[in-house]
Coordinates of C-alpha atoms in Angstrom, one line a residue:
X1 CA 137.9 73.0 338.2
X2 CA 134.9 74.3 336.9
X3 CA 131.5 74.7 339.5
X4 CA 129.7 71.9 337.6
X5 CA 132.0 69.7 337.4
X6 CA 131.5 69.2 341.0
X7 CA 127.8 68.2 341.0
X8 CA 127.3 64.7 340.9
X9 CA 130.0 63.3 342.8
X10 CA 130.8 61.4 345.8
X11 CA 132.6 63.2 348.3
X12 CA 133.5 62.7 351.7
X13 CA 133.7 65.7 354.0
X14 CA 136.4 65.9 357.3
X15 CA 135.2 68.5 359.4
X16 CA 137.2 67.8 362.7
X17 CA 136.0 65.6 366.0
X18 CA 133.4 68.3 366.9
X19 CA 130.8 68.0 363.7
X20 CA 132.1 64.4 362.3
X21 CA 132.6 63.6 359.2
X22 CA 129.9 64.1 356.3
X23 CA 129.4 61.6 353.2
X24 CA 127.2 62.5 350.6
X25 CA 126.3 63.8 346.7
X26 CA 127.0 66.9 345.7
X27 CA 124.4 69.3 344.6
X28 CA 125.4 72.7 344.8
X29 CA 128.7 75.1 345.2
X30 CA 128.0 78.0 346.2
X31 CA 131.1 80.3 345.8
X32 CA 129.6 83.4 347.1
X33 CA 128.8 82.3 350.4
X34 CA 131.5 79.8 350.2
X35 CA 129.1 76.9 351.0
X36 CA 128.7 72.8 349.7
X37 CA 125.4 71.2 350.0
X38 CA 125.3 67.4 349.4
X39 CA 122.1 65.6 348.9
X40 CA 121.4 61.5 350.9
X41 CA 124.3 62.9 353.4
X42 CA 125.5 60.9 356.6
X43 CA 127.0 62.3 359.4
X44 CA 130.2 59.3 361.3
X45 CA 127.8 56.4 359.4
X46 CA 124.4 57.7 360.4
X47 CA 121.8 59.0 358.0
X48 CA 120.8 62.6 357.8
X49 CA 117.3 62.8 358.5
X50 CA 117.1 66.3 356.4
X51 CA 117.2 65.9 352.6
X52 CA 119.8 68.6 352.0
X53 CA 122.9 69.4 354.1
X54 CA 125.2 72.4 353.7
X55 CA 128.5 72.8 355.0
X56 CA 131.2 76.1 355.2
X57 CA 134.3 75.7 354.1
X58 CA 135.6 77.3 357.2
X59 CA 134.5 73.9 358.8
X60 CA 135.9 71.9 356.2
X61 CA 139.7 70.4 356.9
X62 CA 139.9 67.7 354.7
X63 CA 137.7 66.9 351.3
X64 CA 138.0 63.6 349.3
X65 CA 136.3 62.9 346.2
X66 CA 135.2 59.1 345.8
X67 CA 132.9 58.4 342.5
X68 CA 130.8 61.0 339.8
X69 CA 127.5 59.8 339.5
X70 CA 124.8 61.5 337.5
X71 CA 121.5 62.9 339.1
X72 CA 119.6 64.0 336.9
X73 CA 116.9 66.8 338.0
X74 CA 119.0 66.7 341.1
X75 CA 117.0 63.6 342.4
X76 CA 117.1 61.4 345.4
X77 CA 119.4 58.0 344.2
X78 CA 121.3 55.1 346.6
X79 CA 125.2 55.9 346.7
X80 CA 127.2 53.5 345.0
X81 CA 128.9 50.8 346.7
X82 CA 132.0 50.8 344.7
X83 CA 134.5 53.5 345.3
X84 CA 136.8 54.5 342.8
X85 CA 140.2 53.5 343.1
X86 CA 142.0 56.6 341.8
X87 CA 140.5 58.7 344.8
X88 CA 140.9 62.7 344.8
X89 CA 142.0 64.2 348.3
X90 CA 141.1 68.3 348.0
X91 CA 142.9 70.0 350.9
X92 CA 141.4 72.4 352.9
X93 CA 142.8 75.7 351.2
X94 CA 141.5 74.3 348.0
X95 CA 138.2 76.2 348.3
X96 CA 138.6 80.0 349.1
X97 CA 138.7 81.1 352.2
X98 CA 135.5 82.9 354.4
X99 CA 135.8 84.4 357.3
X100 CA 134.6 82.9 360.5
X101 CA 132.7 79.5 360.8
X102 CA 129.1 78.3 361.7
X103 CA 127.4 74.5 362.4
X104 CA 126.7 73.0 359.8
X105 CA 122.8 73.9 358.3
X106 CA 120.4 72.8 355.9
X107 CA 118.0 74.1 353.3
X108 CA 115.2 72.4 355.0
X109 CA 113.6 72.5 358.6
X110 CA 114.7 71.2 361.4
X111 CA 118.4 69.8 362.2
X112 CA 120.6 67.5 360.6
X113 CA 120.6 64.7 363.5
X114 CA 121.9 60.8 362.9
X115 CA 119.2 58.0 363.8
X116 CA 119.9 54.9 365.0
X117 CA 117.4 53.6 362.6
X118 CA 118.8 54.6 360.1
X119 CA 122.2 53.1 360.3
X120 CA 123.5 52.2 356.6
X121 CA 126.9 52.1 355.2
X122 CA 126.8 54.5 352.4
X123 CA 130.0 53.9 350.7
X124 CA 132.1 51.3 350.9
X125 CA 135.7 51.4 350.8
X126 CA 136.7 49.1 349.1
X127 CA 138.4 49.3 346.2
X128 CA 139.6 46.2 344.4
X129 CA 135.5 45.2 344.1
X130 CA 133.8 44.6 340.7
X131 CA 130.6 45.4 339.5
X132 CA 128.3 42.0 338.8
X133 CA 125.1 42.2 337.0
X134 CA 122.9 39.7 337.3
X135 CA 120.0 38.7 334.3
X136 CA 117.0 36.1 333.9
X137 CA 119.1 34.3 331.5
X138 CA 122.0 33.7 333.9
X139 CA 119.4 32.1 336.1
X140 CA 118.5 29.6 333.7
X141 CA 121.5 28.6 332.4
X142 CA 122.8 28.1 336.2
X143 CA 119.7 26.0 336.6
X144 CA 120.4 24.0 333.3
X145 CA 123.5 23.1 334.5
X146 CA 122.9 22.1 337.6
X147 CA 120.1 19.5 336.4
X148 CA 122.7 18.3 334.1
X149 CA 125.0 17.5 337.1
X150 CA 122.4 15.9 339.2
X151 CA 121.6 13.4 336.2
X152 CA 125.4 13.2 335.3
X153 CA 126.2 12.0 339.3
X154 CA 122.9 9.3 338.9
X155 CA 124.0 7.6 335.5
X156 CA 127.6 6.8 337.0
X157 CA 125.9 5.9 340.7
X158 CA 123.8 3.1 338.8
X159 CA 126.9 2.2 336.1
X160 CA 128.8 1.3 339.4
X161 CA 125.4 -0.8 340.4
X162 CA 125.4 -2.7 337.1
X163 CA 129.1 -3.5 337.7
X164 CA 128.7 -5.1 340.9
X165 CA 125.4 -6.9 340.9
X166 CA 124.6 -7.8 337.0
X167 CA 128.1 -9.9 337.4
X168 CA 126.9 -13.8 335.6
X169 CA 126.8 -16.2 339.0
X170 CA 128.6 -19.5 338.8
X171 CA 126.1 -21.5 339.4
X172 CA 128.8 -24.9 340.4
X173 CA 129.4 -22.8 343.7
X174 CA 125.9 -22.7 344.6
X175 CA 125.6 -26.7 344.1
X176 CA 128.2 -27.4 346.4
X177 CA 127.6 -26.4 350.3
X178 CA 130.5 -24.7 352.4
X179 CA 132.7 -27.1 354.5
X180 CA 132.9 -24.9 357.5
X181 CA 134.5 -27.7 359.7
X182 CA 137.3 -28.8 357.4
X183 CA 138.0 -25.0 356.7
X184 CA 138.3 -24.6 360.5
X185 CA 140.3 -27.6 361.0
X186 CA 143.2 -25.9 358.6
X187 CA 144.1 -23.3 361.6
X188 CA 145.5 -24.4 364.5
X189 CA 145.0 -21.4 366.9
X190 CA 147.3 -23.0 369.6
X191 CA 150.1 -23.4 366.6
X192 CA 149.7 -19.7 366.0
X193 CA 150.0 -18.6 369.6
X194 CA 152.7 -20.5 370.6
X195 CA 154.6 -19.3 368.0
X196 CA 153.6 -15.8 368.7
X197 CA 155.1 -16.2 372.3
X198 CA 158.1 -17.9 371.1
X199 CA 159.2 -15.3 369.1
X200 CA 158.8 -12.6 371.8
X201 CA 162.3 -11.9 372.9
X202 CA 161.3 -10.5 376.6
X203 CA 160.3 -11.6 379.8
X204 CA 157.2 -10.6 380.6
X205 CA 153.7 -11.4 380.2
X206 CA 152.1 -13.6 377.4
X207 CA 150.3 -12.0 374.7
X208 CA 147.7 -13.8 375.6
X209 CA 147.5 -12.4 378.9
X210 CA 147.9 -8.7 377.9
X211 CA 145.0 -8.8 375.9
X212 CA 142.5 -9.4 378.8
X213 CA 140.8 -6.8 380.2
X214 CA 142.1 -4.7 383.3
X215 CA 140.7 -5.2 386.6
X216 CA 138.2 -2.2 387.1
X217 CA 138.7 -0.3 390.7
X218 CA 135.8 0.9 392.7
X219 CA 136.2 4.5 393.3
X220 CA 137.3 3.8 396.7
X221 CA 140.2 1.4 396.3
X222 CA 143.8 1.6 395.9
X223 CA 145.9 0.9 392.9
X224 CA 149.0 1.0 393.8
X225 CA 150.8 -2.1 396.0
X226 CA 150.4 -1.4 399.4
X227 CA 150.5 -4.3 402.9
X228 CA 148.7 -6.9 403.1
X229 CA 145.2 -6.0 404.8
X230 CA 145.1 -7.8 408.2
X231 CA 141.2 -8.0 408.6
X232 CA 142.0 -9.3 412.8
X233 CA 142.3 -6.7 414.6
X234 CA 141.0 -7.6 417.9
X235 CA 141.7 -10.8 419.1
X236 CA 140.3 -12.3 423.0
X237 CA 142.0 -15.2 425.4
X238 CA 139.0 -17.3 424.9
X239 CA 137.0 -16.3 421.7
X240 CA 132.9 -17.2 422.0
X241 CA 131.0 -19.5 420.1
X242 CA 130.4 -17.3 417.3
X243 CA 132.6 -14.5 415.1
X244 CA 131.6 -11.5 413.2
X245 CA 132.4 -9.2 410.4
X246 CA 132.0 -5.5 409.7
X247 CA 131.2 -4.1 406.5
X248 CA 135.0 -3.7 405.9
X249 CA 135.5 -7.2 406.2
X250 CA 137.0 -7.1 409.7
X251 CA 136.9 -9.9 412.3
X252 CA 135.3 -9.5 415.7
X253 CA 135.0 -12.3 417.7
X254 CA 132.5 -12.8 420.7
X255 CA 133.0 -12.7 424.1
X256 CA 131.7 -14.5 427.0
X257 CA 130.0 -12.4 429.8
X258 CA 132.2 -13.0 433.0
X259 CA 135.0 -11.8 430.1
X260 CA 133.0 -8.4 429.3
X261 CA 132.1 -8.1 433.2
X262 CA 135.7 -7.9 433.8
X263 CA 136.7 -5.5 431.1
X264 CA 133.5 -2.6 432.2
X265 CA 135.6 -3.4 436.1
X266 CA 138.7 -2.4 434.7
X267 CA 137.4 0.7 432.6
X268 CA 135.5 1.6 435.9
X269 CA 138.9 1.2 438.1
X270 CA 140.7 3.8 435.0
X271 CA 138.3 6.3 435.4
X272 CA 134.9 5.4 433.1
X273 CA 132.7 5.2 435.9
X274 CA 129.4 3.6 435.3
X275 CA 127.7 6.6 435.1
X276 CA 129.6 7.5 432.2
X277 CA 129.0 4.2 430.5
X278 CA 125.3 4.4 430.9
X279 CA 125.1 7.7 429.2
X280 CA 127.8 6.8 426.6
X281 CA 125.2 3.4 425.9
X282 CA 121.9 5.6 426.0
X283 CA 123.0 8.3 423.6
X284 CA 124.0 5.8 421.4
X285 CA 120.7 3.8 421.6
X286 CA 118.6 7.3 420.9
X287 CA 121.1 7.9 418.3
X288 CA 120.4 4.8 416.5
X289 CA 116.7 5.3 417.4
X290 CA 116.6 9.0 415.7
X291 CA 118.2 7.2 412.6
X292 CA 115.5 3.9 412.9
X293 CA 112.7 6.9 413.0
X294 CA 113.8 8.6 409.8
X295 CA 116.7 11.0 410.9
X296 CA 116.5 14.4 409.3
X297 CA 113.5 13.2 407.0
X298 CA 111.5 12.8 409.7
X299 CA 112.3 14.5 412.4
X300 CA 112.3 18.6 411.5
X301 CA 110.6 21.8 412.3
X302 CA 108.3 21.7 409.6
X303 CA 106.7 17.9 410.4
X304 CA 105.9 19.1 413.9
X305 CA 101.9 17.5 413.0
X306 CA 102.9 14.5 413.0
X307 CA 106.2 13.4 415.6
X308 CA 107.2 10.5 415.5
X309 CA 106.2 8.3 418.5
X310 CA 108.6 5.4 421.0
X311 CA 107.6 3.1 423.5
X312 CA 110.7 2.5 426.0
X313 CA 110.9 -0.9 428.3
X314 CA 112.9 -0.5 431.6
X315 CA 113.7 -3.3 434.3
X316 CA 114.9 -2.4 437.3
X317 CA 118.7 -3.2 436.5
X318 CA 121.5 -1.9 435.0
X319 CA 120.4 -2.4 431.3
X320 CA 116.6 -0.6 432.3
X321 CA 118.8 2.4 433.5
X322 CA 120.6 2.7 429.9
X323 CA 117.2 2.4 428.3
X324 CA 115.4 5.6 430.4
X325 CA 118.6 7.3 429.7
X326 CA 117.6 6.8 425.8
X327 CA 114.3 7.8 426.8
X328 CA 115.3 10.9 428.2
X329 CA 117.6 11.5 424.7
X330 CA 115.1 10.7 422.5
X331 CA 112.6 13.2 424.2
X332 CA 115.2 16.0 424.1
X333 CA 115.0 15.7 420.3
X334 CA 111.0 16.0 420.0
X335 CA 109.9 12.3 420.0
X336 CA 106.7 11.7 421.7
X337 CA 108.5 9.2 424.0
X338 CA 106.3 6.8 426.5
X339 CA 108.6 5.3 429.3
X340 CA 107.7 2.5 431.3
X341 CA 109.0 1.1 434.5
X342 CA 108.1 -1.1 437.0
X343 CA 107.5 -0.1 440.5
X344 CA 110.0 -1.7 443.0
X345 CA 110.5 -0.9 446.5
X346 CA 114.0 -0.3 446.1
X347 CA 116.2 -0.2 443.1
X348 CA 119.5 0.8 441.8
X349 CA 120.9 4.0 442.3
X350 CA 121.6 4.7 439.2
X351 CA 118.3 3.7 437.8
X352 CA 116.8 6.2 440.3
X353 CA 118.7 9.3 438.8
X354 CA 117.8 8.7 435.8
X355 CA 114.1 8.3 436.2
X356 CA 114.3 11.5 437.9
X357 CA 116.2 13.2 435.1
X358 CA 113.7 11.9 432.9
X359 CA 110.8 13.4 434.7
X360 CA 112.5 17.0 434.0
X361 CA 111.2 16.3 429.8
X362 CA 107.8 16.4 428.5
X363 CA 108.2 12.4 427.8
X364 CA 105.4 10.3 430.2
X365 CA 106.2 7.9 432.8
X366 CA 104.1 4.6 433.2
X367 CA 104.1 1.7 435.7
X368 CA 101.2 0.0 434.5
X369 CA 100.3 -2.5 431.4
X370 CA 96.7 -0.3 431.5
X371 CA 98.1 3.3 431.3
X372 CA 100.5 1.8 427.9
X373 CA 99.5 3.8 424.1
X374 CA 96.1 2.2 422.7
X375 CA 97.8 3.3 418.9
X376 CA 100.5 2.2 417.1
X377 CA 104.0 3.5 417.7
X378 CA 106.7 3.6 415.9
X379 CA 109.3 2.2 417.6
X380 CA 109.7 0.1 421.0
X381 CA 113.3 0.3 422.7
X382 CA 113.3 -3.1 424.7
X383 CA 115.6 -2.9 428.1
X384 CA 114.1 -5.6 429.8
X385 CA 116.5 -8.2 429.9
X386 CA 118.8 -8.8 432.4
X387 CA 122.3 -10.6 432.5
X388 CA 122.1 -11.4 436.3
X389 CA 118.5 -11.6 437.4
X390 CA 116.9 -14.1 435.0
X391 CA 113.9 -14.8 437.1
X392 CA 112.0 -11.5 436.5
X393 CA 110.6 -12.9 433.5
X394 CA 108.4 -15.3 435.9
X395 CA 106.9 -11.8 436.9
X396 CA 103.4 -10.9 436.1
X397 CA 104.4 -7.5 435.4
X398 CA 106.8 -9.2 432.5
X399 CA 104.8 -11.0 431.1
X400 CA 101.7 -8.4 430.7
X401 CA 104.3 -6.3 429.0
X402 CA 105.9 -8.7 427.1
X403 CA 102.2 -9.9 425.9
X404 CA 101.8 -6.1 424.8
X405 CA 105.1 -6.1 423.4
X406 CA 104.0 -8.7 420.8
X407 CA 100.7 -7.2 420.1
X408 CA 102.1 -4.4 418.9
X409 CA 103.3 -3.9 414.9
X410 CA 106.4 -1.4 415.8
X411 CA 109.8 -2.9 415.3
X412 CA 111.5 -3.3 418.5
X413 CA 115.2 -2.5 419.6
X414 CA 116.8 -4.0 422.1
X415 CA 119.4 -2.5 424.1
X416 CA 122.7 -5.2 425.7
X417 CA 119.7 -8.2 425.5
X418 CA 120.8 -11.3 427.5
X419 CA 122.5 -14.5 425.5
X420 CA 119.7 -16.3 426.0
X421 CA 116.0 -17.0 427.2
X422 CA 115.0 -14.1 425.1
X423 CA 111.4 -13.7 425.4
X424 CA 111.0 -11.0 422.7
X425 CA 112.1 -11.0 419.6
X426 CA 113.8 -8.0 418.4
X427 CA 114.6 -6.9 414.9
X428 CA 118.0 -4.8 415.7
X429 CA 119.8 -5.2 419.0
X430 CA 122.9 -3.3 420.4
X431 CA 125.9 -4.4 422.1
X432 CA 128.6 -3.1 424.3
X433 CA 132.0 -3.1 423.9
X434 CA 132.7 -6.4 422.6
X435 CA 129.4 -8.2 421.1
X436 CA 127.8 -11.3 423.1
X437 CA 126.9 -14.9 421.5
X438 CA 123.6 -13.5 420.5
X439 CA 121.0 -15.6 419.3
X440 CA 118.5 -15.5 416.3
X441 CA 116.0 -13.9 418.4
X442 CA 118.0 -11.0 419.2
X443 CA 118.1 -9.9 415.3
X444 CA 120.9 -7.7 413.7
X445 CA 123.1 -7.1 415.3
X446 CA 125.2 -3.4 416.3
X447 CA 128.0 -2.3 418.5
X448 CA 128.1 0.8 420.5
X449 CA 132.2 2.4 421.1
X450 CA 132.2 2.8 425.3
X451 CA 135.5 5.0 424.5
X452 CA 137.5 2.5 426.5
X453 CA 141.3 3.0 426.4
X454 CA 143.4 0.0 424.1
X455 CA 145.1 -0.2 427.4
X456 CA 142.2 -1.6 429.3
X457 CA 141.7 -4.4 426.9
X458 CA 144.8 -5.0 427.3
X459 CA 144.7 -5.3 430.6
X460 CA 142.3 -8.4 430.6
X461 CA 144.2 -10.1 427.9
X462 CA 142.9 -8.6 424.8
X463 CA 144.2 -7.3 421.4
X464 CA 142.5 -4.1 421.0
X465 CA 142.6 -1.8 417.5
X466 CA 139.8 -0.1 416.7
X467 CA 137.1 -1.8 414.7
X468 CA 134.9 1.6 414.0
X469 CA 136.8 4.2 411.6
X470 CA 135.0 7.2 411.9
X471 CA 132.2 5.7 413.3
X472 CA 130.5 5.2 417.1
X473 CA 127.9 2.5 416.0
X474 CA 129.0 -0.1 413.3
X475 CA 126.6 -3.0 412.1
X476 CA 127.8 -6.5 412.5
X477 CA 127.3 -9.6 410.6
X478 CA 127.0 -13.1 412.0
X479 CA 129.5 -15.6 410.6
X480 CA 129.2 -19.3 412.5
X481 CA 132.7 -20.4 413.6

């Protein structure tokens, strides 16, 4: 092949994994330094930044031939992207030999590196392509036919328009209205739909019937058949005058007192010493309290300005010593707690340890009407009443407090209050055990879990299961027997 013949074409250029594989026009052969230099070159798909690279055949292992393309005056021109399909593949004794081997170098300055910038395809591979050449006429006559479409796809749009609204109108069926109650009279739905259920051939339900709509399920209930529910599961010897419900729906019937006095005996005789109820009925008070205050909302490290405050009633009885032990709970949990109880010569013994626990917290004690909160609070805990001793509310102490009481705008809670007499009203009250006849006055109504064995109840003559799930405290609802 003569030299000249090479200039001008298309060659791609193997020279192992170390210097890549070069792409590019050729441009000169030089046969006396045994040398190729090709012109726009890239080096694994990057761009040459020099104009001219030159390569040894030493370094050369493989040469193919893709496309001749004139230069003329040896100028700069884009590579075709075509390749020719009958491709040449020039082994690597095909040029003469030379004796050892160099890097590849260029006739200009500097070296031949790739740039990311300069990422372009030179040549593409493929070779079932054709060449398409585009003109200004082409354009036009595209564009001429695609008007002639658009008006083509109109005229049969409104031809389909004329055919179903220029119709003639018969104007005799305009003159004459439309019977709607003779035309219903002609189907007789209960006809149809008997006859639809006759001819079913299986038992089962009507068609009718499984048409309706399923019964939608909360995403708490059941579907599938289970026992009946039995919604009375405690039941007493001799129920009280009123019954109540949880929010499950099940039945708890009232007690009297001598009934509830007997069942605290029994739990006392198995081991639940009163000392044990008291604290079991004040945690659950300052429980409810915390909750009444705004729980978690309300009560955290970062509202430490403003504490929530509680004003807590005492009488020197059983119930006063279940309200200072609530005192004494909700002052443990950073309430500003103001505890007041009479002064008596002697009281209960169990009232006295628990004032004197209560002095052990940063909560303050009062005995007098005069040393009670001038501001609001937000919540007074009322254990005042008594079950045994009705006549301290002939006291002048009870009624300076109870005239205090009413002044004040804070929702009260009261804790076991007393069937009746109640001489403040409370909006939430809590009960023990088994809940009393309570009266309007007393509000809604709660009941506290003592923890007292199904045994016990049974020992007194009641039916005992457990009324409060997962629950200590459960709200009750009042429903009139």
């Amino acid at each position: 092949m003569d030299l000249s013949s090479w200039v001008g074409r298309s060659v791609s250029l193997d020279c192992g994994e170390i210097l890549g594989t070069y792409q590019g026009q050729v441009i000169a052969v030089d046969l006396t330094e045994q040398t190729i230099s090709l012109i726009n070159a890239f080096r694994n798909g990057l761009k040459c930044k020099v104009p001219t690279v030159t390569l040894r055949s030493f370094d050369i292992q493989q040469l193919q031939i893709l496309k001749l393309l004139s230069i003329p005056n040896h100028s700069q021109s884009r590579l075709s992207s075509k390749v020719c399909s009958n491709a040449v593949l020039v082994p690597r004794n095909s040029l003469p030999p030379a004796a050892g081997s160099s890097l590849p170098t260029t006739n200009a300055k500097g070296k031949c590196v790739p740039s990311e910038a300069n990422r372009v395809s030179p040549v593409s591979f493929t070779s079932t392509a054709r060449r398409r050449t585009f003109s200004a006429s082409d354009a036009v006559t595209k564009q001429q036919q695609s008007t002639k479409r658009g008006e083509s796809s109109r005229r049969k749009g409104l031809e389909r328009n004329d055919d179903c609204f220029n119709q003639p109108i018969d104007d005799s069926i305009l003159e004459n209205d439309f019977d709607f109650e003779s035309n219903l009279a002609l189907f007789d739905k209960e006809a149809v739909f008997e006859e639809i259920n006759a001819a079913q051939n299986f038992e089962g339900t009507r068609l009718v019937e499984s048409n309706r709509r399923p019964t939608k399920y909360r995403h708490d209930e059941n579907i599938l058949q289970q026992a009946p529910s039995v919604y009375r599961h405690v039941t007493v010897p001799s129920p009280g005058e009123k019954e109540y419900y949880t929010d499950a729906g099940l039945i708890i019937p009232s007690i009297s007192l001598g009934l509830r006095t007997r069942l605290l005996s029994a739990a006392e005789r198995h081991g639940l010493s009163v000392e044990r109820q008291i604290e079991m009925i004040g945690r659950s008070a300052s429980e409810m309290a915390l909750q009444l205050l705004g729980g978690c909302h309300r009560i955290n490290p970062d509202n430490v300005h403003q504490r929530p405050s509680a004003v807590v009633l005492c009488g020197p009885h059983l119930q006063g010593a279940q309200g200072v032990n609530c005192a004494r709970h909700l002052s443990n949990h950073n309430v500003d707690v103001t505890l007041f109880v009479p002064s008596f010569v002697k009281v209960l013994n169990c009232l006295q340890i628990e004032t004197d626990l209560f002095k052990s917290t940063q909560g303050k004690q009062v005995q007098n009407v005069k040393d009670m909160p001038t501001g609001s609070v937000d919540i007074i805990i009322n254990a005042l009443g008594s079950h045994d001793n009705k006549h301290l509310r002939d006291q002048s102490w009870y009624k300076s407090i109870s005239a205090w009481c009413k002044a004040q705008r804070a929702s009260i809670l009261s804790i076991d209050p007393p069937t009746d007499g109640v001489v403040i009203e409370s909006k939430w009250s809590l009960s023990v055990a088994l809940p009393l006849s309570l009266s309007r006055a007393s509000g809604k109504v709660y009941l506290c879990d003592l923890g007292i064995p199904s045994k016990v109840y049974s020992e007194v003559g009641i039916h005992y299961n457990s009324p409060y799930g997962s629950k200590f405290i459960i709200p009750l609802h009042c429903q009139e027997s």
